[in-house]
Each structure stands twice: as structure tokens, then as C-alpha cells.
mmCIF file of C-alpha atoms and ligand atoms in Angstrom:
data_model
loop_
_atom_site.group_PDB
_atom_site.id
_atom_site.type_symbol
_atom_site.label_atom_id
_atom_site.label_comp_id
_atom_site.label_asym_id
_atom_site.label_seq_id
_atom_site.Cartn_x
_atom_site.Cartn_y
_atom_site.Cartn_z
ATOM 1 C CA MET A 13 3.914 -32.004 -2.127
ATOM 2 C CA GLY A 14 4.113 -29.121 -4.597
ATOM 3 C CA PRO A 15 1.480 -26.592 -5.576
ATOM 4 C CA LEU A 16 -0.296 -29.184 -7.696
ATOM 5 C CA GLY A 17 -0.823 -31.425 -4.687
ATOM 6 C CA SER A 18 -3.607 -31.180 -2.144
ATOM 7 C CA PRO A 19 -4.716 -27.578 -2.557
ATOM 8 C CA ALA A 20 -6.460 -26.858 0.706
ATOM 9 C CA PHE A 21 -4.084 -28.592 3.057
ATOM 10 C CA PRO A 22 -1.157 -26.179 3.157
ATOM 11 C CA LEU A 23 -3.578 -23.328 3.794
ATOM 12 C CA LEU A 24 -5.239 -25.194 6.646
ATOM 13 C CA LEU A 25 -1.916 -25.863 8.278
ATOM 14 C CA GLN A 26 -0.662 -22.323 8.057
ATOM 15 C CA VAL A 27 -3.506 -20.057 9.032
ATOM 16 C CA THR A 28 -5.343 -19.893 12.314
ATOM 17 C CA SER A 29 -8.322 -18.090 10.797
ATOM 18 C CA THR A 30 -10.402 -19.701 8.063
ATOM 19 C CA ASN A 31 -10.662 -16.446 6.114
ATOM 20 C CA ALA A 32 -7.923 -17.497 3.725
ATOM 21 C CA LEU A 33 -9.657 -20.774 3.065
ATOM 22 C CA GLU A 34 -13.027 -19.112 2.544
ATOM 23 C CA SER A 35 -11.613 -16.622 0.104
ATOM 24 C CA TYR A 36 -9.892 -19.496 -1.667
ATOM 25 C CA HIS A 37 -13.206 -21.290 -2.002
ATOM 26 C CA SER A 38 -15.070 -18.236 -3.210
ATOM 27 C CA GLU A 39 -12.378 -17.548 -5.812
ATOM 28 C CA LEU A 40 -12.618 -21.170 -6.829
ATOM 29 C CA LYS A 41 -16.400 -20.935 -7.221
ATOM 30 C CA LYS A 42 -16.065 -17.793 -9.305
ATOM 31 C CA ILE A 43 -13.689 -19.318 -11.840
ATOM 32 C CA THR A 44 -15.075 -22.825 -12.089
ATOM 33 C CA SER A 45 -18.371 -23.859 -13.615
ATOM 34 C CA SER A 46 -19.926 -27.087 -14.902
ATOM 35 C CA GLN A 47 -19.564 -25.724 -18.431
ATOM 36 C CA HIS A 48 -15.797 -26.072 -18.270
ATOM 37 C CA GLY A 49 -15.915 -29.823 -17.771
ATOM 38 C CA LEU A 50 -13.587 -31.735 -15.497
ATOM 39 C CA ILE A 51 -10.327 -30.947 -17.279
ATOM 40 C CA GLY A 52 -11.259 -27.307 -17.542
ATOM 41 C CA ALA A 53 -12.084 -27.173 -13.837
ATOM 42 C CA CYS A 54 -8.775 -28.864 -12.971
ATOM 43 C CA ASN A 55 -6.860 -26.358 -15.032
ATOM 44 C CA LYS A 56 -8.617 -23.484 -13.290
ATOM 45 C CA ILE A 57 -7.837 -24.947 -9.882
ATOM 46 C CA ILE A 58 -4.188 -25.411 -10.772
ATOM 47 C CA ALA A 59 -3.978 -21.843 -12.043
ATOM 48 C CA LEU A 60 -5.536 -20.513 -8.854
ATOM 49 C CA ASP A 61 -3.210 -22.617 -6.722
ATOM 50 C CA LEU A 62 -0.161 -21.298 -8.516
ATOM 51 C CA LYS A 63 -1.410 -17.752 -8.026
ATOM 52 C CA ARG A 64 -1.961 -18.452 -4.333
ATOM 53 C CA TYR A 65 1.570 -19.737 -3.957
ATOM 54 C CA SER A 66 3.106 -16.745 -5.649
ATOM 55 C CA ASP A 67 0.905 -14.451 -3.528
ATOM 56 C CA SER A 68 2.144 -16.062 -0.335
ATOM 57 C CA ASP A 69 5.741 -15.974 -1.583
ATOM 58 C CA TYR A 70 5.271 -12.258 -2.079
ATOM 59 C CA VAL A 71 3.946 -11.798 1.444
ATOM 60 C CA VAL A 72 6.849 -13.773 2.882
ATOM 61 C CA PHE A 73 9.266 -11.697 0.829
ATOM 62 C CA GLU A 74 7.684 -8.461 2.010
ATOM 63 C CA PHE A 75 7.799 -9.610 5.606
ATOM 64 C CA ARG A 76 11.188 -11.284 5.831
ATOM 65 C CA VAL A 77 13.416 -10.098 3.018
ATOM 66 C CA LYS A 78 12.429 -6.605 2.010
ATOM 67 C CA LYS A 79 14.753 -3.968 3.375
ATOM 68 C CA ILE A 80 13.573 -0.554 4.249
ATOM 69 C CA SER A 81 15.590 2.302 2.794
ATOM 70 C CA VAL A 82 15.985 5.577 4.571
ATOM 71 C CA THR A 83 18.376 8.446 4.038
ATOM 72 C CA GLY A 84 20.476 9.981 6.742
ATOM 73 C CA VAL A 85 20.734 6.846 8.837
ATOM 74 C CA ASP A 86 24.113 5.399 9.592
ATOM 75 C CA ASN A 87 24.873 2.245 7.606
ATOM 76 C CA ASP A 88 25.793 0.329 10.745
ATOM 77 C CA ILE A 89 22.445 1.138 12.309
ATOM 78 C CA LEU A 90 20.574 0.357 9.113
ATOM 79 C CA LYS A 91 22.307 -2.997 8.852
ATOM 80 C CA GLU A 92 21.028 -3.944 12.297
ATOM 81 C CA ILE A 93 17.527 -2.705 11.512
ATOM 82 C CA HIS A 94 17.444 -4.825 8.359
ATOM 83 C CA LYS A 95 17.699 -7.960 10.474
ATOM 84 C CA PHE A 96 14.118 -7.392 11.620
ATOM 85 C CA PRO A 97 10.948 -8.179 9.695
ATOM 86 C CA LEU A 98 9.656 -5.269 7.628
ATOM 87 C CA PRO A 99 6.903 -4.088 10.018
ATOM 88 C CA ILE A 100 9.492 -3.801 12.807
ATOM 89 C CA GLN A 101 11.913 -2.029 10.469
ATOM 90 C CA LYS A 102 9.221 0.558 9.795
ATOM 91 C CA LEU A 103 8.534 0.944 13.497
ATOM 92 C CA ILE A 104 12.182 1.570 14.305
ATOM 93 C CA VAL A 105 12.880 3.874 11.371
ATOM 94 C CA ASN A 106 9.884 5.926 12.405
ATOM 95 C CA LYS A 107 11.588 6.526 15.732
ATOM 96 C CA ILE A 108 14.715 7.726 13.959
ATOM 97 C CA LEU A 109 12.653 10.173 11.928
ATOM 98 C CA PHE A 110 11.176 11.448 15.184
ATOM 99 C CA VAL A 111 14.653 12.525 16.251
ATOM 100 C CA ASN A 112 14.588 15.266 13.610
ATOM 101 C CA ASP A 113 11.276 16.334 15.073
ATOM 102 C CA ARG A 114 12.815 16.586 18.517
ATOM 103 C CA ILE A 115 15.690 18.659 17.196
ATOM 104 C CA GLU A 116 13.369 21.007 15.312
ATOM 105 C CA LYS A 117 11.432 21.507 18.514
ATOM 106 C CA GLY A 118 14.686 22.399 20.253
ATOM 107 C CA LYS A 119 14.616 19.446 22.620
ATOM 108 C CA GLU A 120 17.917 18.659 24.251
ATOM 109 C CA LEU A 121 19.740 15.357 24.316
ATOM 110 C CA PRO A 122 17.909 12.994 26.672
ATOM 111 C CA GLY A 123 21.151 12.331 28.542
ATOM 112 C CA LEU A 124 20.667 8.592 28.675
ATOM 113 C CA THR A 125 23.557 6.707 30.173
ATOM 114 C CA SER A 126 22.341 3.224 29.401
ATOM 115 C CA LEU A 127 20.062 1.573 26.872
ATOM 116 C CA LYS A 128 17.000 2.065 28.993
ATOM 117 C CA CYS A 129 14.374 4.684 28.581
ATOM 118 C CA HIS A 130 11.372 5.683 30.635
ATOM 119 C CA CYS A 131 9.102 6.219 27.622
ATOM 120 C CA THR A 132 6.088 4.095 26.717
ATOM 121 C CA PHE A 133 7.478 2.956 23.381
ATOM 122 C CA PHE A 134 10.597 1.502 24.927
ATOM 123 C CA HIS A 135 8.648 -0.240 27.662
ATOM 124 C CA LYS A 136 6.161 -1.653 25.214
ATOM 125 C CA TYR A 137 8.504 -2.918 22.478
ATOM 126 C CA MET A 138 11.983 -2.999 24.039
ATOM 127 C CA PHE A 139 13.280 -1.502 20.816
ATOM 128 C CA PRO A 140 15.390 1.642 20.621
ATOM 129 C CA CYS A 141 13.097 4.671 20.950
ATOM 130 C CA LYS A 142 13.470 8.234 19.652
ATOM 131 C CA HIS A 143 15.315 9.195 22.845
ATOM 132 C CA ILE A 144 17.873 6.436 22.418
ATOM 133 C CA PHE A 145 18.331 7.356 18.757
ATOM 134 C CA HIS A 146 18.666 11.031 19.659
ATOM 135 C CA GLU A 147 21.461 10.109 22.040
ATOM 136 C CA GLN A 148 22.998 7.792 19.481
ATOM 137 C CA LEU A 149 22.954 10.201 16.552
ATOM 138 C CA TYR A 150 23.886 13.422 18.327
ATOM 139 C CA GLY A 151 25.323 12.536 21.701
ATOM 140 C CA LEU A 152 28.833 11.531 22.597
ATOM 141 C CA ARG A 153 27.804 8.200 24.064
ATOM 142 C CA LYS A 154 27.216 5.533 21.465
ATOM 143 C CA LEU A 155 24.900 3.167 23.278
ATOM 144 C CA LEU A 156 23.711 1.171 20.302
ATOM 145 C CA THR A 157 26.660 -1.123 19.870
ATOM 146 C CA ILE A 158 26.512 -4.360 17.902
ATOM 147 C CA ASP A 159 26.313 -6.163 21.251
ATOM 148 C CA ALA A 160 23.360 -4.037 22.286
ATOM 149 C CA TRP A 161 21.484 -4.850 19.096
ATOM 150 C CA ASN A 162 22.093 -8.528 19.650
HETATM 151 ZN ZN1 ZN B 1 12.432 6.719 25.005
#
């Protein structure tokens, strides 16, 4: 059923918290009143529903489709990063930016020989960390192959 169908149902199915539903109801209360009559109320509900749908489309777009842009990162690496949802893209790009930090501080190449690192970030997320990127961007060993990303 489309956006004009049962308004509360899709929300109920998608969210584990009822916050979305409660905010939907409070918005509904704000815009509807007995003075509008039945048709008026229906029109308001439909308008709110359509807004809700475009809001959630936007969130999905932000999460799934939006691609982070960052300068100075190899296109091949960026292409792999873009396969992740936006919050993960940000997380990973942050680690790349940290590499510059390491270089400014005069830190040497970590000397990693495989795609494993001892640091907390790597253990927590299993994503490439600043050490792996340091090795990748400035070392001779290119550990982050397409296979590795997969
Ligand atoms: Zn690390």
C-alpha cells in the first residue's frame, strides 16, 4: 500500500522504539482540529504522511547512497569506502586523515606485514585503521587489495 494507505502501520513495522510513532501522533494533533472538518483532517493527514515518506527517503539516501568526498585519497580506496553506509565511510575516512597527523608527528611506518593491527580501533571494528592506512599510503607493501576489502 502506498503513502495514502494505512498511515501508522509502516512506521510500526520499521521502528523498534515508539518515538517515531509518538512524534507522528503529536504532529498529527498539532495540524488537525475539529474546525477543519473530516475532509480537512484527511487532507492534513495525507500531507503529513507524504512528508514522513520523503523524510524517511532522505534518511535512507543519507545512509545508503550518499558518498563521502575527501581529497588526497586514492580513487581505488575511495571506491571501496563508498560501498559502506555513510556513518562507516566517515569512520574510515577519519582514520585516513589521522595518517597525516601521524606523519606530522614524525611517526614512522608501522611496518605491518599483514592486514592485522594491534590497535583498539582495528580490534573493535575490523576496519582498516590509521596504521594500516599509513602503511598503505606511504609504505611499499600495499595490503589493502580489492580482495582484502571484500
Ligand atoms: Zn591500527
